[in-house]
Amino acid sequence: MSNADINDTWLVGFSAEISAVEMATNMLIQAGSLAMAEAAALYMGRTWWQTCLEEYEYRWLYPGGVVWFNSIILLDDVENSILRGLKFLDAWTVTGSTDAPVLRDEWGNDWRDITR
């Protein structure tokens, strides 16, 4: 799939709990399908920190805390434009396959390199 095939943007939500403090994290994922966007979100949760101790569907336990994938919403063009224009959410483009998604930010940085 080339970047030309990536037409849709999803607002994706995670919750992370660290030292009994829960916080919401949202980001934009640009992908060619809901299946690719969800695969990317699951990959992000699975690789949030370096050592995942336990994985259960949409929840991952790490030595430093817990991460949950809790929402995915398809944005229309206006919503996408507004959220991108505000520039407070990280935006990721997903390529590859649902079995092996590759996530890069707008500068070409790989998810695996900047989250560790």
N, CA, C and O atoms as a GROMACS GRO file, in nm:
protein
  464
    1MET      N    1   0.085  -0.117   0.000
    1MET     CA    2   0.000   0.000   0.000
    1MET      C    3   0.090   0.123   0.000
    1MET      O    4   0.177   0.136   0.086
    2SER      N    5   0.069   0.213  -0.093
    2SER     CA    6   0.145   0.337  -0.097
    2SER      C    7   0.072   0.444  -0.016
    2SER      O    8  -0.044   0.427   0.019
    3ASN      N    9   0.142   0.554   0.012
    3ASN     CA   10   0.079   0.662   0.087
    3ASN      C   11  -0.039   0.721   0.012
    3ASN      O   12  -0.129   0.778   0.074
    4ALA      N   13  -0.041   0.708  -0.121
    4ALA     CA   14  -0.154   0.758  -0.200
    4ALA      C   15  -0.282   0.682  -0.168
    4ALA      O   16  -0.391   0.734  -0.189
    5ASP      N   17  -0.268   0.558  -0.119
    5ASP     CA   18  -0.384   0.476  -0.085
    5ASP      C   19  -0.437   0.504   0.056
    5ASP      O   20  -0.540   0.449   0.096
    6ILE      N   21  -0.367   0.587   0.130
    6ILE     CA   22  -0.404   0.614   0.268
    6ILE      C   23  -0.491   0.739   0.271
    6ILE      O   24  -0.441   0.851   0.261
    7ASN      N   25  -0.621   0.718   0.283
    7ASN     CA   26  -0.715   0.829   0.272
    7ASN      C   27  -0.786   0.863   0.401
    7ASN      O   28  -0.836   0.975   0.415
    8ASP      N   29  -0.794   0.773   0.496
    8ASP     CA   30  -0.876   0.794   0.615
    8ASP      C   31  -0.790   0.820   0.738
    8ASP      O   32  -0.679   0.768   0.751
    9THR      N   33  -0.844   0.901   0.828
    9THR     CA   34  -0.776   0.931   0.953
    9THR      C   35  -0.869   0.897   1.069
    9THR      O   36  -0.987   0.933   1.069
   10TRP      N   37  -0.814   0.827   1.166
   10TRP     CA   38  -0.887   0.788   1.286
   10TRP      C   39  -0.828   0.859   1.407
   10TRP      O   40  -0.707   0.876   1.417
   11LEU      N   41  -0.915   0.900   1.497
   11LEU     CA   42  -0.874   0.948   1.628
   11LEU      C   43  -0.873   0.826   1.719
   11LEU      O   44  -0.977   0.762   1.739
   12VAL      N   45  -0.757   0.794   1.773
   12VAL     CA   46  -0.739   0.673   1.852
   12VAL      C   47  -0.710   0.711   1.996
   12VAL      O   48  -0.629   0.800   2.023
   13GLY      N   49  -0.777   0.643   2.089
   13GLY     CA   50  -0.759   0.672   2.230
   13GLY      C   51  -0.700   0.556   2.307
   13GLY      O   52  -0.736   0.440   2.286
   14PHE      N   53  -0.609   0.589   2.396
   14PHE     CA   54  -0.549   0.493   2.488
   14PHE      C   55  -0.561   0.551   2.628
   14PHE      O   56  -0.571   0.672   2.646
   15SER      N   57  -0.560   0.464   2.727
   15SER     CA   58  -0.545   0.504   2.867
   15SER      C   59  -0.418   0.438   2.916
   15SER      O   60  -0.391   0.322   2.886
   16ALA      N   61  -0.341   0.512   2.993
   16ALA     CA   62  -0.220   0.457   3.053
   16ALA      C   63  -0.226   0.484   3.202
   16ALA      O   64  -0.259   0.594   3.246
   17GLU      N   65  -0.192   0.383   3.280
   17GLU     CA   66  -0.187   0.399   3.425
   17GLU      C   67  -0.044   0.378   3.470
   17GLU      O   68   0.018   0.274   3.446
   18ILE      N   69   0.008   0.480   3.538
   18ILE     CA   70   0.144   0.475   3.591
   18ILE      C   71   0.138   0.520   3.736
   18ILE      O   72   0.088   0.628   3.766
   19SER      N   73   0.187   0.438   3.827
   19SER     CA   74   0.186   0.469   3.971
   19SER      C   75   0.048   0.510   4.020
   19SER      O   76   0.033   0.609   4.091
   20ALA      N   77  -0.053   0.434   3.981
   20ALA     CA   78  -0.193   0.454   4.022
   20ALA      C   79  -0.254   0.584   3.970
   20ALA      O   80  -0.358   0.627   4.019
   21VAL      N   81  -0.191   0.646   3.871
   21VAL     CA   82  -0.246   0.766   3.807
   21VAL      C   83  -0.280   0.730   3.662
   21VAL      O   84  -0.194   0.688   3.585
   22GLU      N   85  -0.408   0.747   3.627
   22GLU     CA   86  -0.452   0.714   3.492
   22GLU      C   87  -0.459   0.841   3.407
   22GLU      O   88  -0.508   0.944   3.453
   23MET      N   89  -0.409   0.831   3.284
   23MET     CA   90  -0.414   0.945   3.193
   23MET      C   91  -0.460   0.899   3.055
   23MET      O   92  -0.435   0.786   3.014
   24ALA      N   93  -0.528   0.988   2.986
   24ALA     CA   94  -0.574   0.960   2.850
   24ALA      C   95  -0.471   1.009   2.750
   24ALA      O   96  -0.411   1.115   2.768
   25THR      N   97  -0.450   0.931   2.646
   25THR     CA   98  -0.361   0.968   2.538
   25THR      C   99  -0.436   0.946   2.408
   25THR      O  100  -0.493   0.839   2.384
   26ASN      N  101  -0.436   1.047   2.324
   26ASN     CA  102  -0.501   1.037   2.193
   26ASN      C  103  -0.402   1.069   2.084
   26ASN      O  104  -0.309   1.147   2.104
   27MET      N  105  -0.422   1.008   1.969
   27MET     CA  106  -0.337   1.035   1.853
   27MET      C  107  -0.417   1.011   1.727
   27MET      O  108  -0.524   0.951   1.729
   28LEU      N  109  -0.362   1.058   1.617
   28LEU     CA  110  -0.424   1.038   1.487
   28LEU      C  111  -0.351   0.927   1.415
   28LEU      O  112  -0.228   0.922   1.414
   29ILE      N  113  -0.427   0.837   1.355
   29ILE     CA  114  -0.369   0.731   1.272
   29ILE      C  115  -0.429   0.742   1.134
   29ILE      O  116  -0.551   0.738   1.117
   30GLN      N  117  -0.343   0.756   1.035
   30GLN     CA  118  -0.386   0.763   0.897
   30GLN      C  119  -0.361   0.626   0.834
   30GLN      O  120  -0.248   0.576   0.836
   31ALA      N  121  -0.466   0.565   0.778
   31ALA     CA  122  -0.455   0.430   0.723
   31ALA      C  123  -0.555   0.411   0.610
   31ALA      O  124  -0.648   0.490   0.595
   32GLY      N  125  -0.535   0.306   0.533
   32GLY     CA  126  -0.622   0.277   0.420
   32GLY      C  127  -0.750   0.206   0.456
   32GLY      O  128  -0.840   0.196   0.372
   33SER      N  129  -0.761   0.156   0.580
   33SER     CA  130  -0.882   0.084   0.620
   33SER      C  131  -0.890   0.082   0.773
   33SER      O  132  -0.792   0.106   0.842
   34LEU      N  133  -1.009   0.051   0.822
   34LEU     CA  134  -1.027   0.035   0.966
   34LEU      C  135  -0.940  -0.079   1.018
   34LEU      O  136  -0.882  -0.068   1.126
   35ALA      N  137  -0.930  -0.188   0.943
   35ALA     CA  138  -0.848  -0.301   0.986
   35ALA      C  139  -0.702  -0.260   1.005
   35ALA      O  140  -0.638  -0.303   1.101
   36MET      N  141  -0.649  -0.178   0.914
   36MET     CA  142  -0.511  -0.132   0.927
   36MET      C  143  -0.496  -0.036   1.044
   36MET      O  144  -0.397  -0.043   1.117
   37ALA      N  145  -0.593   0.052   1.064
   37ALA     CA  146  -0.586   0.147   1.175
   37ALA      C  147  -0.591   0.072   1.308
   37ALA      O  148  -0.515   0.105   1.400
   38GLU      N  149  -0.679  -0.027   1.319
   38GLU     CA  150  -0.688  -0.105   1.442
   38GLU      C  151  -0.562  -0.187   1.464
   38GLU      O  152  -0.514  -0.198   1.577
   39ALA      N  153  -0.507  -0.246   1.359
   39ALA     CA  154  -0.382  -0.322   1.371
   39ALA      C  155  -0.270  -0.231   1.421
   39ALA      O  156  -0.188  -0.272   1.503
   40ALA      N  157  -0.267  -0.108   1.371
   40ALA     CA  158  -0.166  -0.012   1.415
   40ALA      C  159  -0.184   0.021   1.562
   40ALA      O  160  -0.087   0.026   1.637
   41ALA      N  161  -0.308   0.044   1.605
   41ALA     CA  162  -0.336   0.076   1.745
   41ALA      C  163  -0.295  -0.040   1.836
   41ALA      O  164  -0.236  -0.018   1.942
   42LEU      N  165  -0.326  -0.161   1.796
   42LEU     CA  166  -0.288  -0.278   1.877
   42LEU      C  167  -0.136  -0.292   1.883
   42LEU      O  168  -0.081  -0.327   1.987
   43TYR      N  169  -0.071  -0.266   1.771
   43TYR     CA  170   0.076  -0.271   1.768
   43TYR      C  171   0.134  -0.166   1.862
   43TYR      O  172   0.230  -0.193   1.935
   44MET      N  173   0.075  -0.046   1.861
   44MET     CA  174   0.123   0.061   1.951
   44MET      C  175   0.108   0.018   2.097
   44MET      O  176   0.201   0.036   2.176
   45GLY      N  177  -0.006  -0.038   2.132
   45GLY     CA  178  -0.026  -0.083   2.269
   45GLY      C  179   0.071  -0.192   2.309
   45GLY      O  180   0.122  -0.194   2.421
   46ARG      N  181   0.096  -0.282   2.216
   46ARG     CA  182   0.185  -0.396   2.241
   46ARG      C  183   0.331  -0.352   2.258
   46ARG      O  184   0.410  -0.421   2.322
   47THR      N  185   0.366  -0.237   2.200
   47THR     CA  186   0.505  -0.191   2.201
   47THR      C  187   0.520  -0.055   2.270
   47THR      O  188   0.617   0.016   2.247
   48TRP      N  189   0.423  -0.019   2.355
   48TRP     CA  190   0.422   0.112   2.422
   48TRP      C  191   0.552   0.136   2.496
   48TRP      O  192   0.615   0.242   2.481
   49TRP      N  193   0.594   0.037   2.577
   49TRP     CA  194   0.723   0.040   2.644
   49TRP      C  195   0.797  -0.086   2.601
   49TRP      O  196   0.744  -0.167   2.524
   50GLN      N  197   0.918  -0.102   2.649
   50GLN     CA  198   1.003  -0.210   2.598
   50GLN      C  199   0.960  -0.350   2.634
   50GLN      O  200   0.959  -0.438   2.548
   51THR      N  201   0.924  -0.375   2.756
   51THR     CA  202   0.901  -0.512   2.800
   51THR      C  203   0.755  -0.532   2.839
   51THR      O  204   0.712  -0.492   2.948
   52CYS      N  205   0.679  -0.594   2.751
   52CYS     CA  206   0.539  -0.624   2.780
   52CYS      C  207   0.534  -0.754   2.861
   52CYS      O  208   0.579  -0.859   2.814
   53LEU      N  209   0.480  -0.746   2.982
   53LEU     CA  210   0.474  -0.864   3.069
   53LEU      C  211   0.353  -0.952   3.038
   53LEU      O  212   0.360  -1.074   3.049
   54GLU      N  213   0.242  -0.887   2.999
   54GLU     CA  214   0.118  -0.960   2.977
   54GLU      C  215   0.032  -0.884   2.876
   54GLU      O  216   0.023  -0.762   2.881
   55GLU      N  217  -0.029  -0.959   2.786
   55GLU     CA  218  -0.119  -0.899   2.687
   55GLU      C  219  -0.254  -0.969   2.696
   55GLU      O  220  -0.261  -1.092   2.694
   56TYR      N  221  -0.361  -0.891   2.706
   56TYR     CA  222  -0.495  -0.947   2.708
   56TYR      C  223  -0.584  -0.861   2.621
   56TYR      O  224  -0.628  -0.754   2.664
   57GLU      N  225  -0.612  -0.906   2.501
   57GLU     CA  226  -0.695  -0.837   2.403
   57GLU      C  227  -0.649  -0.692   2.384
   57GLU      O  228  -0.555  -0.668   2.309
   58TYR      N  229  -0.714  -0.596   2.450
   58TYR     CA  230  -0.683  -0.455   2.429
   58TYR      C  231  -0.615  -0.393   2.551
   58TYR      O  232  -0.626  -0.272   2.573
   59ARG      N  233  -0.545  -0.474   2.628
   59ARG     CA  234  -0.478  -0.428   2.751
   59ARG      C  235  -0.339  -0.490   2.758
   59ARG      O  236  -0.321  -0.609   2.730
   60TRP      N  237  -0.240  -0.407   2.798
   60TRP     CA  238  -0.103  -0.454   2.807
   60TRP      C  239  -0.044  -0.413   2.940
   60TRP      O  240  -0.054  -0.297   2.981
   61LEU      N  241   0.017  -0.508   3.009
   61LEU     CA  242   0.080  -0.483   3.138
   61LEU      C  243   0.231  -0.474   3.118
   61LEU      O  244   0.292  -0.562   3.057
   62TYR      N  245   0.290  -0.367   3.169
   62TYR     CA  246   0.434  -0.343   3.162
   62TYR      C  247   0.488  -0.326   3.303
   62TYR      O  248   0.410  -0.302   3.396
   63PRO      N  249   0.619  -0.339   3.323
   63PRO     CA  250   0.674  -0.317   3.457
   63PRO      C  251   0.639  -0.178   3.512
   63PRO      O  252   0.624  -0.162   3.634
   64GLY      N  253   0.626  -0.079   3.426
   64GLY     CA  254   0.600   0.057   3.472
   64GLY      C  255   0.455   0.099   3.471
   64GLY      O  256   0.423   0.210   3.514
   65GLY      N  257   0.365   0.013   3.423
   65GLY     CA  258   0.225   0.053   3.418
   65GLY      C  259   0.142  -0.034   3.326
   65GLY      O  260   0.185  -0.140   3.281
   66VAL      N  261   0.022   0.014   3.298
   66VAL     CA  262  -0.074  -0.058   3.215
   66VAL      C  263  -0.122   0.035   3.104
   66VAL      O  264  -0.139   0.155   3.127
   67VAL      N  265  -0.144  -0.020   2.985
   67VAL     CA  266  -0.197   0.056   2.871
   67VAL      C  267  -0.321  -0.015   2.820
   67VAL      O  268  -0.322  -0.137   2.806
   68TRP      N  269  -0.426   0.062   2.791
   68TRP     CA  270  -0.549   0.010   2.731
   68TRP      C  271  -0.578   0.084   2.601
   68TRP      O  272  -0.564   0.207   2.596
   69PHE      N  273  -0.616   0.013   2.498
   69PHE     CA  274  -0.669   0.072   2.375
   69PHE      C  275  -0.819   0.082   2.397
   69PHE      O  276  -0.884  -0.020   2.418
   70ASN      N  277  -0.875   0.205   2.393
   70ASN     CA  278  -1.016   0.216   2.429
   70ASN      C  279  -1.107   0.282   2.327
   70ASN      O  280  -1.229   0.280   2.345
   71SER      N  281  -1.053   0.341   2.220
   71SER     CA  282  -1.145   0.400   2.122
   71SER      C  283  -1.077   0.421   1.988
   71SER      O  284  -0.956   0.441   1.978
   72ILE      N  285  -1.160   0.417   1.884
   72ILE     CA  286  -1.114   0.448   1.750
   72ILE      C  287  -1.233   0.509   1.675
   72ILE      O  288  -1.339   0.447   1.663
   73ILE      N  289  -1.214   0.630   1.626
   73ILE     CA  290  -1.322   0.705   1.563
   73ILE      C  291  -1.275   0.756   1.428
   73ILE      O  292  -1.173   0.824   1.418
   74LEU      N  293  -1.349   0.723   1.323
   74LEU     CA  294  -1.317   0.773   1.189
   74LEU      C  295  -1.354   0.921   1.183
   74LEU      O  296  -1.466   0.959   1.215
   75LEU      N  297  -1.258   1.003   1.141
   75LEU     CA  298  -1.281   1.146   1.130
   75LEU      C  299  -1.323   1.184   0.989
   75LEU      O  300  -1.276   1.124   0.892
   76ASP      N  301  -1.411   1.281   0.978
   76ASP     CA  302  -1.441   1.334   0.845
   76ASP      C  303  -1.332   1.437   0.811
   76ASP      O  304  -1.247   1.467   0.894
   77ASP      N  305  -1.335   1.490   0.690
   77ASP     CA  306  -1.230   1.582   0.645
   77ASP      C  307  -1.220   1.707   0.731
   77ASP      O  308  -1.110   1.754   0.758
   78VAL      N  309  -1.333   1.761   0.773
   78VAL     CA  310  -1.332   1.882   0.855
   78VAL      C  311  -1.271   1.854   0.992
   78VAL      O  312  -1.186   1.929   1.039
   79GLU      N  313  -1.314   1.745   1.057
   79GLU     CA  314  -1.259   1.709   1.188
   79GLU      C  315  -1.108   1.684   1.179
   79GLU      O  316  -1.032   1.730   1.265
   80ASN      N  317  -1.067   1.612   1.076
   80ASN     CA  318  -0.926   1.584   1.055
   80ASN      C  319  -0.847   1.713   1.038
   80ASN      O  320  -0.742   1.730   1.100
   81SER      N  321  -0.897   1.804   0.957
   81SER     CA  322  -0.830   1.931   0.932
   81SER      C  323  -0.818   2.013   1.061
   81SER      O  324  -0.712   2.071   1.088
   82ILE      N  325  -0.924   2.019   1.138
   82ILE     CA  326  -0.921   2.095   1.264
   82ILE      C  327  -0.819   2.036   1.362
   82ILE      O  328  -0.737   2.109   1.416
   83LEU      N  329  -0.825   1.904   1.383
   83LEU     CA  330  -0.733   1.842   1.480
   83LEU      C  331  -0.588   1.852   1.434
   83LEU      O  332  -0.500   1.875   1.517
   84ARG      N  333  -0.562   1.834   1.307
   84ARG     CA  334  -0.425   1.850   1.257
   84ARG      C  335  -0.379   1.994   1.270
   84ARG      O  336  -0.263   2.021   1.303
   85GLY      N  337  -0.470   2.087   1.243
   85GLY     CA  338  -0.435   2.229   1.252
   85GLY      C  339  -0.400   2.273   1.392
   85GLY      O  340  -0.318   2.363   1.410
   86LEU      N  341  -0.461   2.213   1.492
   86LEU     CA  342  -0.431   2.248   1.631
   86LEU      C  343  -0.292   2.200   1.674
   86LEU      O  344  -0.234   2.257   1.766
   87LYS      N  345  -0.240   2.098   1.608
   87LYS     CA  346  -0.104   2.046   1.627
   87LYS      C  347  -0.072   2.000   1.770
   87LYS      O  348   0.042   2.014   1.815
   88PHE      N  349  -0.171   1.947   1.841
   88PHE     CA  350  -0.141   1.895   1.974
   88PHE      C  351  -0.146   1.743   1.980
   88PHE      O  352  -0.111   1.684   2.082
   89LEU      N  353  -0.189   1.678   1.872
   89LEU     CA  354  -0.192   1.532   1.868
   89LEU      C  355  -0.082   1.481   1.776
   89LEU      O  356  -0.058   1.538   1.669
   90ASP      N  357  -0.016   1.375   1.818
   90ASP     CA  358   0.079   1.309   1.728
   90ASP      C  359   0.000   1.243   1.617
   90ASP      O  360  -0.108   1.188   1.640
   91ALA      N  361   0.054   1.248   1.496
   91ALA     CA  362  -0.011   1.186   1.380
   91ALA      C  363   0.082   1.080   1.324
   91ALA      O  364   0.201   1.103   1.304
   92TRP      N  365   0.025   0.962   1.299
   92TRP     CA  366   0.101   0.847   1.250
   92TRP      C  367   0.037   0.796   1.122
   92TRP      O  368  -0.085   0.791   1.110
   93THR      N  369   0.121   0.757   1.027
   93THR     CA  370   0.075   0.694   0.904
   93THR      C  371   0.113   0.547   0.912
   93THR      O  372   0.227   0.513   0.946
   94VAL      N  373   0.018   0.460   0.881
   94VAL     CA  374   0.046   0.317   0.888
   94VAL      C  375   0.050   0.258   0.747
   94VAL      O  376  -0.037   0.285   0.664
   95THR      N  377   0.153   0.178   0.724
   95THR     CA  378   0.168   0.101   0.600
   95THR      C  379   0.197  -0.042   0.642
   95THR      O  380   0.185  -0.076   0.760
   96GLY      N  381   0.234  -0.125   0.549
   96GLY     CA  382   0.262  -0.265   0.580
   96GLY      C  383   0.136  -0.347   0.570
   96GLY      O  384   0.056  -0.328   0.479
   97SER      N  385   0.119  -0.439   0.663
   97SER     CA  386   0.002  -0.527   0.663
   97SER      C  387  -0.058  -0.530   0.803
   97SER      O  388   0.001  -0.479   0.898
   98THR      N  389  -0.176  -0.590   0.814
   98THR     CA  390  -0.238  -0.599   0.947
   98THR      C  391  -0.155  -0.687   1.041
   98THR      O  392  -0.161  -0.670   1.163
   99ASP      N  393  -0.079  -0.781   0.985
   99ASP     CA  394   0.008  -0.866   1.067
   99ASP      C  395   0.138  -0.798   1.106
   99ASP      O  396   0.199  -0.832   1.207
  100ALA      N  397   0.179  -0.700   1.026
  100ALA     CA  398   0.306  -0.631   1.052
  100ALA      C  399   0.294  -0.484   1.012
  100ALA      O  400   0.354  -0.441   0.913
  101PRO      N  401   0.218  -0.406   1.089
  101PRO     CA  402   0.204  -0.264   1.055
  101PRO      C  403   0.334  -0.188   1.079
  101PRO      O  404   0.410  -0.218   1.170
  102VAL      N  405   0.356  -0.088   0.995
  102VAL     CA  406   0.471   0.001   1.009
  102VAL      C  407   0.416   0.141   1.032
  102VAL      O  408   0.338   0.191   0.951
  103LEU      N  409   0.455   0.204   1.141
  103LEU     CA  410   0.404   0.336   1.176
  103LEU      C  411   0.515   0.439   1.170
  103LEU      O  412   0.623   0.420   1.226
  104ARG      N  413   0.485   0.548   1.100
  104ARG     CA  414   0.581   0.659   1.090
  104ARG      C  415   0.509   0.790   1.115
  104ARG      O  416   0.393   0.807   1.077
  105ASP      N  417   0.579   0.882   1.179
  105ASP     CA  418   0.520   1.014   1.201
  105ASP      C  419   0.543   1.100   1.077
  105ASP      O  420   0.597   1.052   0.977
  106GLU      N  421   0.503   1.225   1.083
  106GLU     CA  422   0.511   1.312   0.965
  106GLU      C  423   0.653   1.342   0.922
  106GLU      O  424   0.674   1.389   0.810
  107TRP      N  425   0.752   1.317   1.008
  107TRP     CA  426   0.891   1.338   0.972
  107TRP      C  427   0.961   1.209   0.932
  107TRP      O  428   1.081   1.208   0.906
  108GLY      N  429   0.887   1.099   0.927
  108GLY     CA  430   0.943   0.971   0.887
  108GLY      C  431   1.001   0.888   1.000
  108GLY      O  432   1.060   0.783   0.975
  109ASN      N  433   0.986   0.933   1.124
  109ASN     CA  434   1.037   0.857   1.238
  109ASN      C  435   0.950   0.735   1.263
  109ASN      O  436   0.828   0.742   1.260
  110ASP      N  437   1.015   0.623   1.289
  110ASP     CA  438   0.946   0.497   1.316
  110ASP      C  439   0.898   0.495   1.462
  110ASP      O  440   0.972   0.535   1.552
  111TRP      N  441   0.776   0.448   1.483
  111TRP     CA  442   0.718   0.436   1.618
  111TRP      C  443   0.812   0.365   1.714
  111TRP      O  444   0.829   0.409   1.828
  112ARG      N  445   0.875   0.256   1.669
  112ARG     CA  446   0.962   0.177   1.757
  112ARG      C  447   1.084   0.255   1.803
  112ARG      O  448   1.134   0.232   1.913
  113ASP      N  449   1.131   0.348   1.720
  113ASP     CA  450   1.252   0.422   1.755
  113ASP      C  451   1.227   0.535   1.854
  113ASP      O  452   1.314   0.566   1.935
  114ILE      N  453   1.110   0.596   1.850
  114ILE     CA  454   1.092   0.713   1.936
  114ILE      C  455   1.012   0.683   2.062
  114ILE      O  456   0.994   0.772   2.145
  115THR      N  457   0.963   0.562   2.077
  115THR     CA  458   0.890   0.529   2.199
  115THR      C  459   0.978   0.457   2.300
  115THR      O  460   0.932   0.426   2.410
  116ARG      N  461   1.099   0.430   2.265
  116ARG     CA  462   1.186   0.354   2.355
  116ARG      C  463   1.292   0.439   2.417
  116ARG      O  464   1.373   0.389   2.495
   0.00000   0.00000   0.00000
